[in-house]
XYZ file of C-alpha atoms in Angstrom:
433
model
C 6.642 -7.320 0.079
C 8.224 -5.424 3.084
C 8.247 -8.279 5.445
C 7.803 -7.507 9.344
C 7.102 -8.763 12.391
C 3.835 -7.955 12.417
C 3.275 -8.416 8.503
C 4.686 -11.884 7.449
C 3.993 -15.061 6.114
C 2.738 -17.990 8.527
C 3.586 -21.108 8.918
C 0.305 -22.307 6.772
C 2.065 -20.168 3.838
C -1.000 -17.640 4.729
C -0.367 -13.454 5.440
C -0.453 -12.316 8.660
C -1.069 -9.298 9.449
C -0.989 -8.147 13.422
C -0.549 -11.594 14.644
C -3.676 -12.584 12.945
C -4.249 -14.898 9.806
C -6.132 -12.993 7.154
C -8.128 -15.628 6.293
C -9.853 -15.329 9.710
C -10.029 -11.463 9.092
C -12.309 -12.121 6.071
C -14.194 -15.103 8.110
C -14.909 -12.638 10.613
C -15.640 -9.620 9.110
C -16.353 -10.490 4.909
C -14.436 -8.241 2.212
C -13.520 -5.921 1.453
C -11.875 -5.178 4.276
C -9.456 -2.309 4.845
C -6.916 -3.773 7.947
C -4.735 -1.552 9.812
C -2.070 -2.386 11.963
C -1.780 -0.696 15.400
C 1.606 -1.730 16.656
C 3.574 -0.376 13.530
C 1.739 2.538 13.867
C 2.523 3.253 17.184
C 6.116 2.090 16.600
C 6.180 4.888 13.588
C 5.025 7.783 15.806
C 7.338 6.519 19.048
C 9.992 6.625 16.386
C 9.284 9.697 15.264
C 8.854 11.655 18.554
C 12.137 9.900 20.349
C 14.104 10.616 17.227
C 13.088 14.139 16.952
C 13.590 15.161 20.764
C 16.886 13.224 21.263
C 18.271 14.489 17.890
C 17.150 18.263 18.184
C 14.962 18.890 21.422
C 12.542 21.719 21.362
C 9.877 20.173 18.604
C 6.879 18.493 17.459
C 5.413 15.816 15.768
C 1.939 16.299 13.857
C 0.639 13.377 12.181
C -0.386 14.645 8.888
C -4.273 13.570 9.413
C -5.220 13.422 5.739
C -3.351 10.427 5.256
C -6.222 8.067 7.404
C -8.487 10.013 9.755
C -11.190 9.005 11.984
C -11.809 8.729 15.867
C -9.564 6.140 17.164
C -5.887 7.385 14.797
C -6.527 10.398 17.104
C -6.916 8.359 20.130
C -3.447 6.584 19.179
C -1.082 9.583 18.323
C -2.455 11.233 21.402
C -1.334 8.141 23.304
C 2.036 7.910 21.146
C 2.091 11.942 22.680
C 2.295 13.583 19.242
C 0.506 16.253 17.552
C -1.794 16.471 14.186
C -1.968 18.360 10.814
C -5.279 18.481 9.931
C -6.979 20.597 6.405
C -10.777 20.640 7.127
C -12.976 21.221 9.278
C -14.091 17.679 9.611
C -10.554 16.468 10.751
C -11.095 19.016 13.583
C -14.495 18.205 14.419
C -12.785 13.956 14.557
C -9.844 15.088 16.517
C -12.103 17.299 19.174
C -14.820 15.132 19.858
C -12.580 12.222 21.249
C -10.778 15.019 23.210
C -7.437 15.770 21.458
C -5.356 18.324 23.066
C -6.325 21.207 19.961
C -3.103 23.212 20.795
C -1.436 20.302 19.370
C -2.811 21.219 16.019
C -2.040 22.707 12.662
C -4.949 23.563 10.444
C -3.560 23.670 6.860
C -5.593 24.325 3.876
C -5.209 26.827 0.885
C -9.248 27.828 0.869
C -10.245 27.126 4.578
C -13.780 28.373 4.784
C -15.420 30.880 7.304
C -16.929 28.469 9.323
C -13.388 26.432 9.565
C -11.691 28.922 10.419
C -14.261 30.372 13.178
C -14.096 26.424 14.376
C -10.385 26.731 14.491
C -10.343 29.504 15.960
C -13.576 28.373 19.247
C -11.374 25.566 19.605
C -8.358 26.608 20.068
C -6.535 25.480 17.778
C -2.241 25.717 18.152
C -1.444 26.886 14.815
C -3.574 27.834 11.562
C -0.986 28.383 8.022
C -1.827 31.032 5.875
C -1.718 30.700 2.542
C -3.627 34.415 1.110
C -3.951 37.774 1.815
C -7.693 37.484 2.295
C -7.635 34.775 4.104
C -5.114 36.734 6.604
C -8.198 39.509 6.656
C -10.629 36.908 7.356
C -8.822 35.261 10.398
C -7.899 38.588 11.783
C -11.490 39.761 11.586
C -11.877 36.405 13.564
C -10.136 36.661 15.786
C -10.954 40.326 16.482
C -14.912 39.361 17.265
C -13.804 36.650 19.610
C -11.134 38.658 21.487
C -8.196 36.069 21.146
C -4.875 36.424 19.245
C -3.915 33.169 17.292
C -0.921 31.537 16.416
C -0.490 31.903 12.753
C 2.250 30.524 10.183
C 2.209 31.269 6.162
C 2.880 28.361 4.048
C 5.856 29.647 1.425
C 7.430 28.068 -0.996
C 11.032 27.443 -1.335
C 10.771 26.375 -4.821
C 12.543 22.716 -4.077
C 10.849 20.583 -7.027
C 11.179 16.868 -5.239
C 11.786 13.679 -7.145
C 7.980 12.275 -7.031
C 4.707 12.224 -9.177
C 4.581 15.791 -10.360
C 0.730 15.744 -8.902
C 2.367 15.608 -5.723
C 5.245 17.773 -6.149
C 3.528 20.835 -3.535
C 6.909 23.084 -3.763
C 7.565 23.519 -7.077
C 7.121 27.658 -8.199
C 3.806 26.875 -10.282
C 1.747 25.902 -7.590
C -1.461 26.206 -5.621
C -0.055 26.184 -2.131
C 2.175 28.546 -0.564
C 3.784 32.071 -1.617
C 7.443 31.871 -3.512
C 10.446 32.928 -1.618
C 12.177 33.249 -5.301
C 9.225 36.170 -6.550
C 9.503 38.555 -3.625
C 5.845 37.277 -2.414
C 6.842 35.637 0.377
C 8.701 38.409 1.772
C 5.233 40.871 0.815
C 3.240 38.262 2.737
C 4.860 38.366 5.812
C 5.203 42.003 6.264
C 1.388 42.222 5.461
C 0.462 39.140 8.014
C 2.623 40.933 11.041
C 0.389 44.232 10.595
C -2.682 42.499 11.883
C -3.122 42.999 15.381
C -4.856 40.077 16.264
C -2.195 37.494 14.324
C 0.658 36.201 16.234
C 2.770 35.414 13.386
C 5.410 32.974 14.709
C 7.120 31.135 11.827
C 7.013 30.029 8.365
C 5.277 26.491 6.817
C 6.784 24.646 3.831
C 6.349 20.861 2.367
C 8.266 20.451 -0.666
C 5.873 16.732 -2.128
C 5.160 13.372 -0.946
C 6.543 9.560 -1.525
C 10.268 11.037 -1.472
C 12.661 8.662 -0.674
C 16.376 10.948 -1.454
C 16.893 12.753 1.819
C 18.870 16.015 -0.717
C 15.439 17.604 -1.091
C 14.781 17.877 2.455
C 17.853 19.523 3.468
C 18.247 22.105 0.516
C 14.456 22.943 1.523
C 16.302 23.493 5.084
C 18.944 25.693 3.477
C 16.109 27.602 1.231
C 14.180 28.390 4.848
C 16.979 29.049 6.952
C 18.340 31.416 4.078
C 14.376 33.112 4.150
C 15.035 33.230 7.969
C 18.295 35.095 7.732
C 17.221 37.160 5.243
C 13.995 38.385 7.405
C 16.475 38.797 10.778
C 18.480 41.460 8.599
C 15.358 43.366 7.662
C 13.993 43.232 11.592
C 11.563 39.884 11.738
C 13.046 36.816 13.684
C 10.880 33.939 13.804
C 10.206 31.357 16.606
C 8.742 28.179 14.664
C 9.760 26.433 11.578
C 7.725 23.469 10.232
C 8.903 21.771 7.109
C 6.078 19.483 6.507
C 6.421 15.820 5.696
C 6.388 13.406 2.922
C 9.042 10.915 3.433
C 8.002 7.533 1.058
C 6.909 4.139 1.799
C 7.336 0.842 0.091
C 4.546 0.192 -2.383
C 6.382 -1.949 -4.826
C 9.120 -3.102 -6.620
C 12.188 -0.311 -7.125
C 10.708 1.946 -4.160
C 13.116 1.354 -0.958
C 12.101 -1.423 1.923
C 12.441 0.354 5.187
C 12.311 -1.274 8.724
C 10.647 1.263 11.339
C 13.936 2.345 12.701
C 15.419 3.096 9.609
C 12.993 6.067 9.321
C 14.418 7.642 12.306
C 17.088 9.328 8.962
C 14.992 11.303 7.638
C 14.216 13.216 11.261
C 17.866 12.833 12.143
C 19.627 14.200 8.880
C 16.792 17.443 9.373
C 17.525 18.004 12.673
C 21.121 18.025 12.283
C 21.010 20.364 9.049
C 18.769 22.835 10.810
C 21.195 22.615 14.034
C 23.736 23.534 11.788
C 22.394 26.102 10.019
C 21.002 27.928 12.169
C 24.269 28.271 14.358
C 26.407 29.025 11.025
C 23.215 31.591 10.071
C 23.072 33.113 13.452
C 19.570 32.222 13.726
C 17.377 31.677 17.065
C 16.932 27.905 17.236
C 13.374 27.303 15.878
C 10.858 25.521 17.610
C 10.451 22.357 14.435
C 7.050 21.128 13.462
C 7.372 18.193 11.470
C 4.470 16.418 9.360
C 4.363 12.967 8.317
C 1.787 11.217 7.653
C 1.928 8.570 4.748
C 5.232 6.772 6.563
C 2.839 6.741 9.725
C 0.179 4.532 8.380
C 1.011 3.845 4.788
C 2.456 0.285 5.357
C 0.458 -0.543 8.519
C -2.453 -1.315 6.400
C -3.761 -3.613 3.212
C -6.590 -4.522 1.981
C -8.572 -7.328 1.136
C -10.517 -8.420 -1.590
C -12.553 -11.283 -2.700
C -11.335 -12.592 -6.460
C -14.483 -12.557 -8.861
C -14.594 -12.889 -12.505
C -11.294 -13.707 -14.263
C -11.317 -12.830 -17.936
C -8.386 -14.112 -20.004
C -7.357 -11.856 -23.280
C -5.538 -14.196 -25.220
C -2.083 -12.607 -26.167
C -3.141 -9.016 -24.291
C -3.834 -10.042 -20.356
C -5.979 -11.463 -17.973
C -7.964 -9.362 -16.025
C -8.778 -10.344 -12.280
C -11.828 -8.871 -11.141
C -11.887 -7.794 -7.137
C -15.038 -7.029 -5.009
C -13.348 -3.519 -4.644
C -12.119 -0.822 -6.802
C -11.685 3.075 -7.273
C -14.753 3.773 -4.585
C -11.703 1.696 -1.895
C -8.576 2.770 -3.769
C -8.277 5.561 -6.312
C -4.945 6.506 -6.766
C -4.398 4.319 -9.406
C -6.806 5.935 -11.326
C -5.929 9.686 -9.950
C -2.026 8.919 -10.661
C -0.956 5.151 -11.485
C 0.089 4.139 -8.300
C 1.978 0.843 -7.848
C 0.486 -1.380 -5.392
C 2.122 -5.571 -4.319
C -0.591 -7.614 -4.751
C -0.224 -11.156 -2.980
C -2.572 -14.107 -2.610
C -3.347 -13.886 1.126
C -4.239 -17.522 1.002
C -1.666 -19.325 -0.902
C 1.974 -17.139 -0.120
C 4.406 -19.313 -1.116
C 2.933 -20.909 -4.203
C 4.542 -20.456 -7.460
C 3.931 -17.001 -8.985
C 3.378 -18.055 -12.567
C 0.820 -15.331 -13.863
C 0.756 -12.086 -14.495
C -2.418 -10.138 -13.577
C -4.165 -7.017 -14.141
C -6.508 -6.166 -10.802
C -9.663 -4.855 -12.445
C -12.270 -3.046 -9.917
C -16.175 -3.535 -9.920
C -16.669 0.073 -11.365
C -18.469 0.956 -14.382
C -15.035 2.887 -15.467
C -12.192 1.147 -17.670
C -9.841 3.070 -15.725
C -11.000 1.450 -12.386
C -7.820 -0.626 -12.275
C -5.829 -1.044 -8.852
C -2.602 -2.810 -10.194
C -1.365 -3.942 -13.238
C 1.176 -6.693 -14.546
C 1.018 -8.147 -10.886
C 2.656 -11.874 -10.805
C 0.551 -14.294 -8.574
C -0.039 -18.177 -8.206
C -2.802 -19.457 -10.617
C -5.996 -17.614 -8.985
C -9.434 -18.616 -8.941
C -13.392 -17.035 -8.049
C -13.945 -16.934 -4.513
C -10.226 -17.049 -3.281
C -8.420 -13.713 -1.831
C -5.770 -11.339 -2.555
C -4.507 -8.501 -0.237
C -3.415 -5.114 -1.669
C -0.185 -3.993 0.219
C 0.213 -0.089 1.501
C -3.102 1.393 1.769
C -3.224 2.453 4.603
C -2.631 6.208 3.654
C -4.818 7.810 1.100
C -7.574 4.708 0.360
C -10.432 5.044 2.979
C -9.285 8.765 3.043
C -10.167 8.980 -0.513
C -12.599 6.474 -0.809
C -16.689 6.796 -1.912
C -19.784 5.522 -2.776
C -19.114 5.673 -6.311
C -21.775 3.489 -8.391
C -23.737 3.444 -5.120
C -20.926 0.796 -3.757
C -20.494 0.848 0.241
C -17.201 2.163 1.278
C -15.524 -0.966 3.297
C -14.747 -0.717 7.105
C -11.781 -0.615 9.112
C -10.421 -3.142 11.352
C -7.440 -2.659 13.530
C -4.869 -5.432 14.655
C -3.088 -5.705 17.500
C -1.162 -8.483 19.198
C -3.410 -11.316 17.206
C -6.542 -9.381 17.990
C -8.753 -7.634 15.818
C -11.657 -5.001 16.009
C -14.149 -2.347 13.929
C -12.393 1.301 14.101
C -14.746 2.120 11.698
C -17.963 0.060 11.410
C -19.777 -1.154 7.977
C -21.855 1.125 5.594
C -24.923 -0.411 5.350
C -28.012 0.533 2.275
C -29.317 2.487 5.101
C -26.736 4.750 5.450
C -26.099 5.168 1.816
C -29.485 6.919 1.325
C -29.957 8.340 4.411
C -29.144 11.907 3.184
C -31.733 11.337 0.076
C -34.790 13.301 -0.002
């Protein structure tokens, strides 16, 4: 367990999340319960921003919006003064109608639809990244109806292969995102993109994976781009943005790195410092830098917590601990064996003498959230709290086997309330003809 202020064990051996016990969390508001917590968030993004103005200046940070998105995260990194990534239409439509500044976006997306893009385009969106040719004729076509020029980036590929999960590996040269640098696309792309009159081509978009914790990958991907950008001042075309994504990783478990929120002001520092260096030995224009992180932003602000149901002992094999929850809450186990800490929110300090596999409530034998987990003696009706999902589990999360996808409470200073209210029946056939 990453132990913070603001995620720690009290003094009645209970977690604590936000200044709040989480056994009054589940009084309050049942399980399961997705929790997030608002001060490390905020603390992330201040982090983030200070870092990336102090260390390099003329920049942005845009919280990659896929991680967790809904109403009020857009409210808080508005506050916190930052920017947002979003890929679909429905992120925009969240972000706009609470009144986020739009030219603080960047709509990403390798198939945006019509209608997206259109929206995009209404709203006035900062940035939309490229990633086709057609999609370049589309937009232009856009654009040429409504009588606006946009701001446009192309997402290439630097062909940096990052040490992660190779599902989430997004720069490797067999991929579905972006056009390779290395193949003489890239280069094809952007002379093709600056011929359309109503595209303001400004920069270049790259994000090399996700959950990387060696800092190497980052700054050869700033050598691959500043090379691209060298090589494109020679032939004529000098950029004025450069945004090289996010990804930086988060504790989950045992082997992956514990990181206080200050020690994540590295990864912005060692860019910024690379690309200031660079682009002075390069003879490049400083870029304006767009940074994207996402996962490190709300990742570890949030758990989740169950209610402990049936508990079915395999002699000699394992014992399976049946939750309230499973792969409609929390796929990516199932999607790509993630590792998850699981603790027993009410009993913290009690001897950890049993090893557990955390079965879901699916009809799936893959619905498994955690395996080989080591926890006190557990029985029905007490709770455990899944650690780190607060990126990627509501975001991914559905009414699979007709379940209801949990709410979302936030914490703050030992208060807690809905972000995101309860699903009820209702609402899970109110679509059905």
């Amino acid at each position: 367990m990453n132990q913070r202020e603001t995620l720690k064990v009290n003094e009645k051996g209970r977690l604590e999340i936000g200044g709040v016990d989480t056994s009054d969390l589940v009084k309050q508001y049942g399980t399961p319960l997705y929790v997030m917590d608002q001060k490390y968030i905020e603390d992330m993004c201040k982090i983030y921003a200070d870092t990336l103005k102090n260390e390099y200046g003329d920049g942005m940070i845009c919280y990659a919006s896929k991680a967790f998105s809904c109403k009020e995260i857009y409210r808080i990194i508005n506050n916190m003064g930052i920017g947002a990534d979003s890929v679909s239409g429905g992120e925009l439509y969240t972000a706009a109608s609470v009144g986020f500044p739009m030219e603080k976006i960047c709509l990403h997306g390798n198939n945006k639809t019509y209608n997206e893009l259109c929206f995009a385009v209404e709203n006035k969106v900062g940035y939309i990244v490229l990633d086709s040719y057609t999609e370049a004729d589309t937009l232009d076509d856009i654009c040429k109806g409504q009588g606006v020029k946009q701001k446009v980036l192309i997402r290439v590929n630097p062909g940096v292969e990052a040490h992660t999960h190779h599902f989430i590996q997004t720069a490797k040269v067999d991929s579905k995102f972006g056009f390779s640098i290395d193949s003489g696309e890239a280069e094809k792309v952007v002379k093709y993109v600056k011929e359309k009159a109503n595209l303001d081509l400004v920069g270049l978009h790259c994000h090399i994976g996700s959950q990387i914790f060696e800092t190497k990958s980052f700054l050869l991907a700033v050598e691959k781009m500043t090379d691209f950008y060298q090589y494109l001042k020679n032939i004529g075309i000098e950029f004025d943005v450069l945004n090289l994504g996010g990804g930086f990783g988060i504790y989950y478990a045992e082997g992956d790195e514990k990181k206080s929120c200050a020690e994540y002001a590295n990864y912005i520092k060692n860019i910024a410092n690379e690309l200031k260096s660079a682009v002075e030995k390069k003879g490049l224009k400083k870029p304006y830098l767009i940074l994207e992180p996402g996962r490190s932003i709300v990742g570890e602000a949030g758990i989740t917590l169950y209610t402990v149901g049936r508990i079915k002992d395999i002699e000699g094999i394992k014992t399976y601990l049946a939750i309230n929850g499973g792969m409609f809450d929390n796929p990516r186990f199932a999607l790509y064996q993630a590792k998850y800490t699981v603790v027993a929110a009410q009993n913290m300090l009690a001897k950890k003498d049993k090893v557990y596999t955390i079965a879901g409530k699916c009809c799936e034998s893959g619905d498994i959230i955690a395996e080989d987990c080591q926890l006190p003696q557990i029985k029905e009706g007490e709770h455990v709290a899944v650690l780190s999902t607060g990126a990627y589990n509501y975001s991914m999360s559905s009414n699979y086997n007709r379940n209801l996808i949990p709410p979302v409470v936030m914490v703050k200073d030992g208060k807690s309330r809905y972000v995101i209210k309860p699903q009820t029946y209702e609402d899970l056939i109110r679509n059905d003809i």
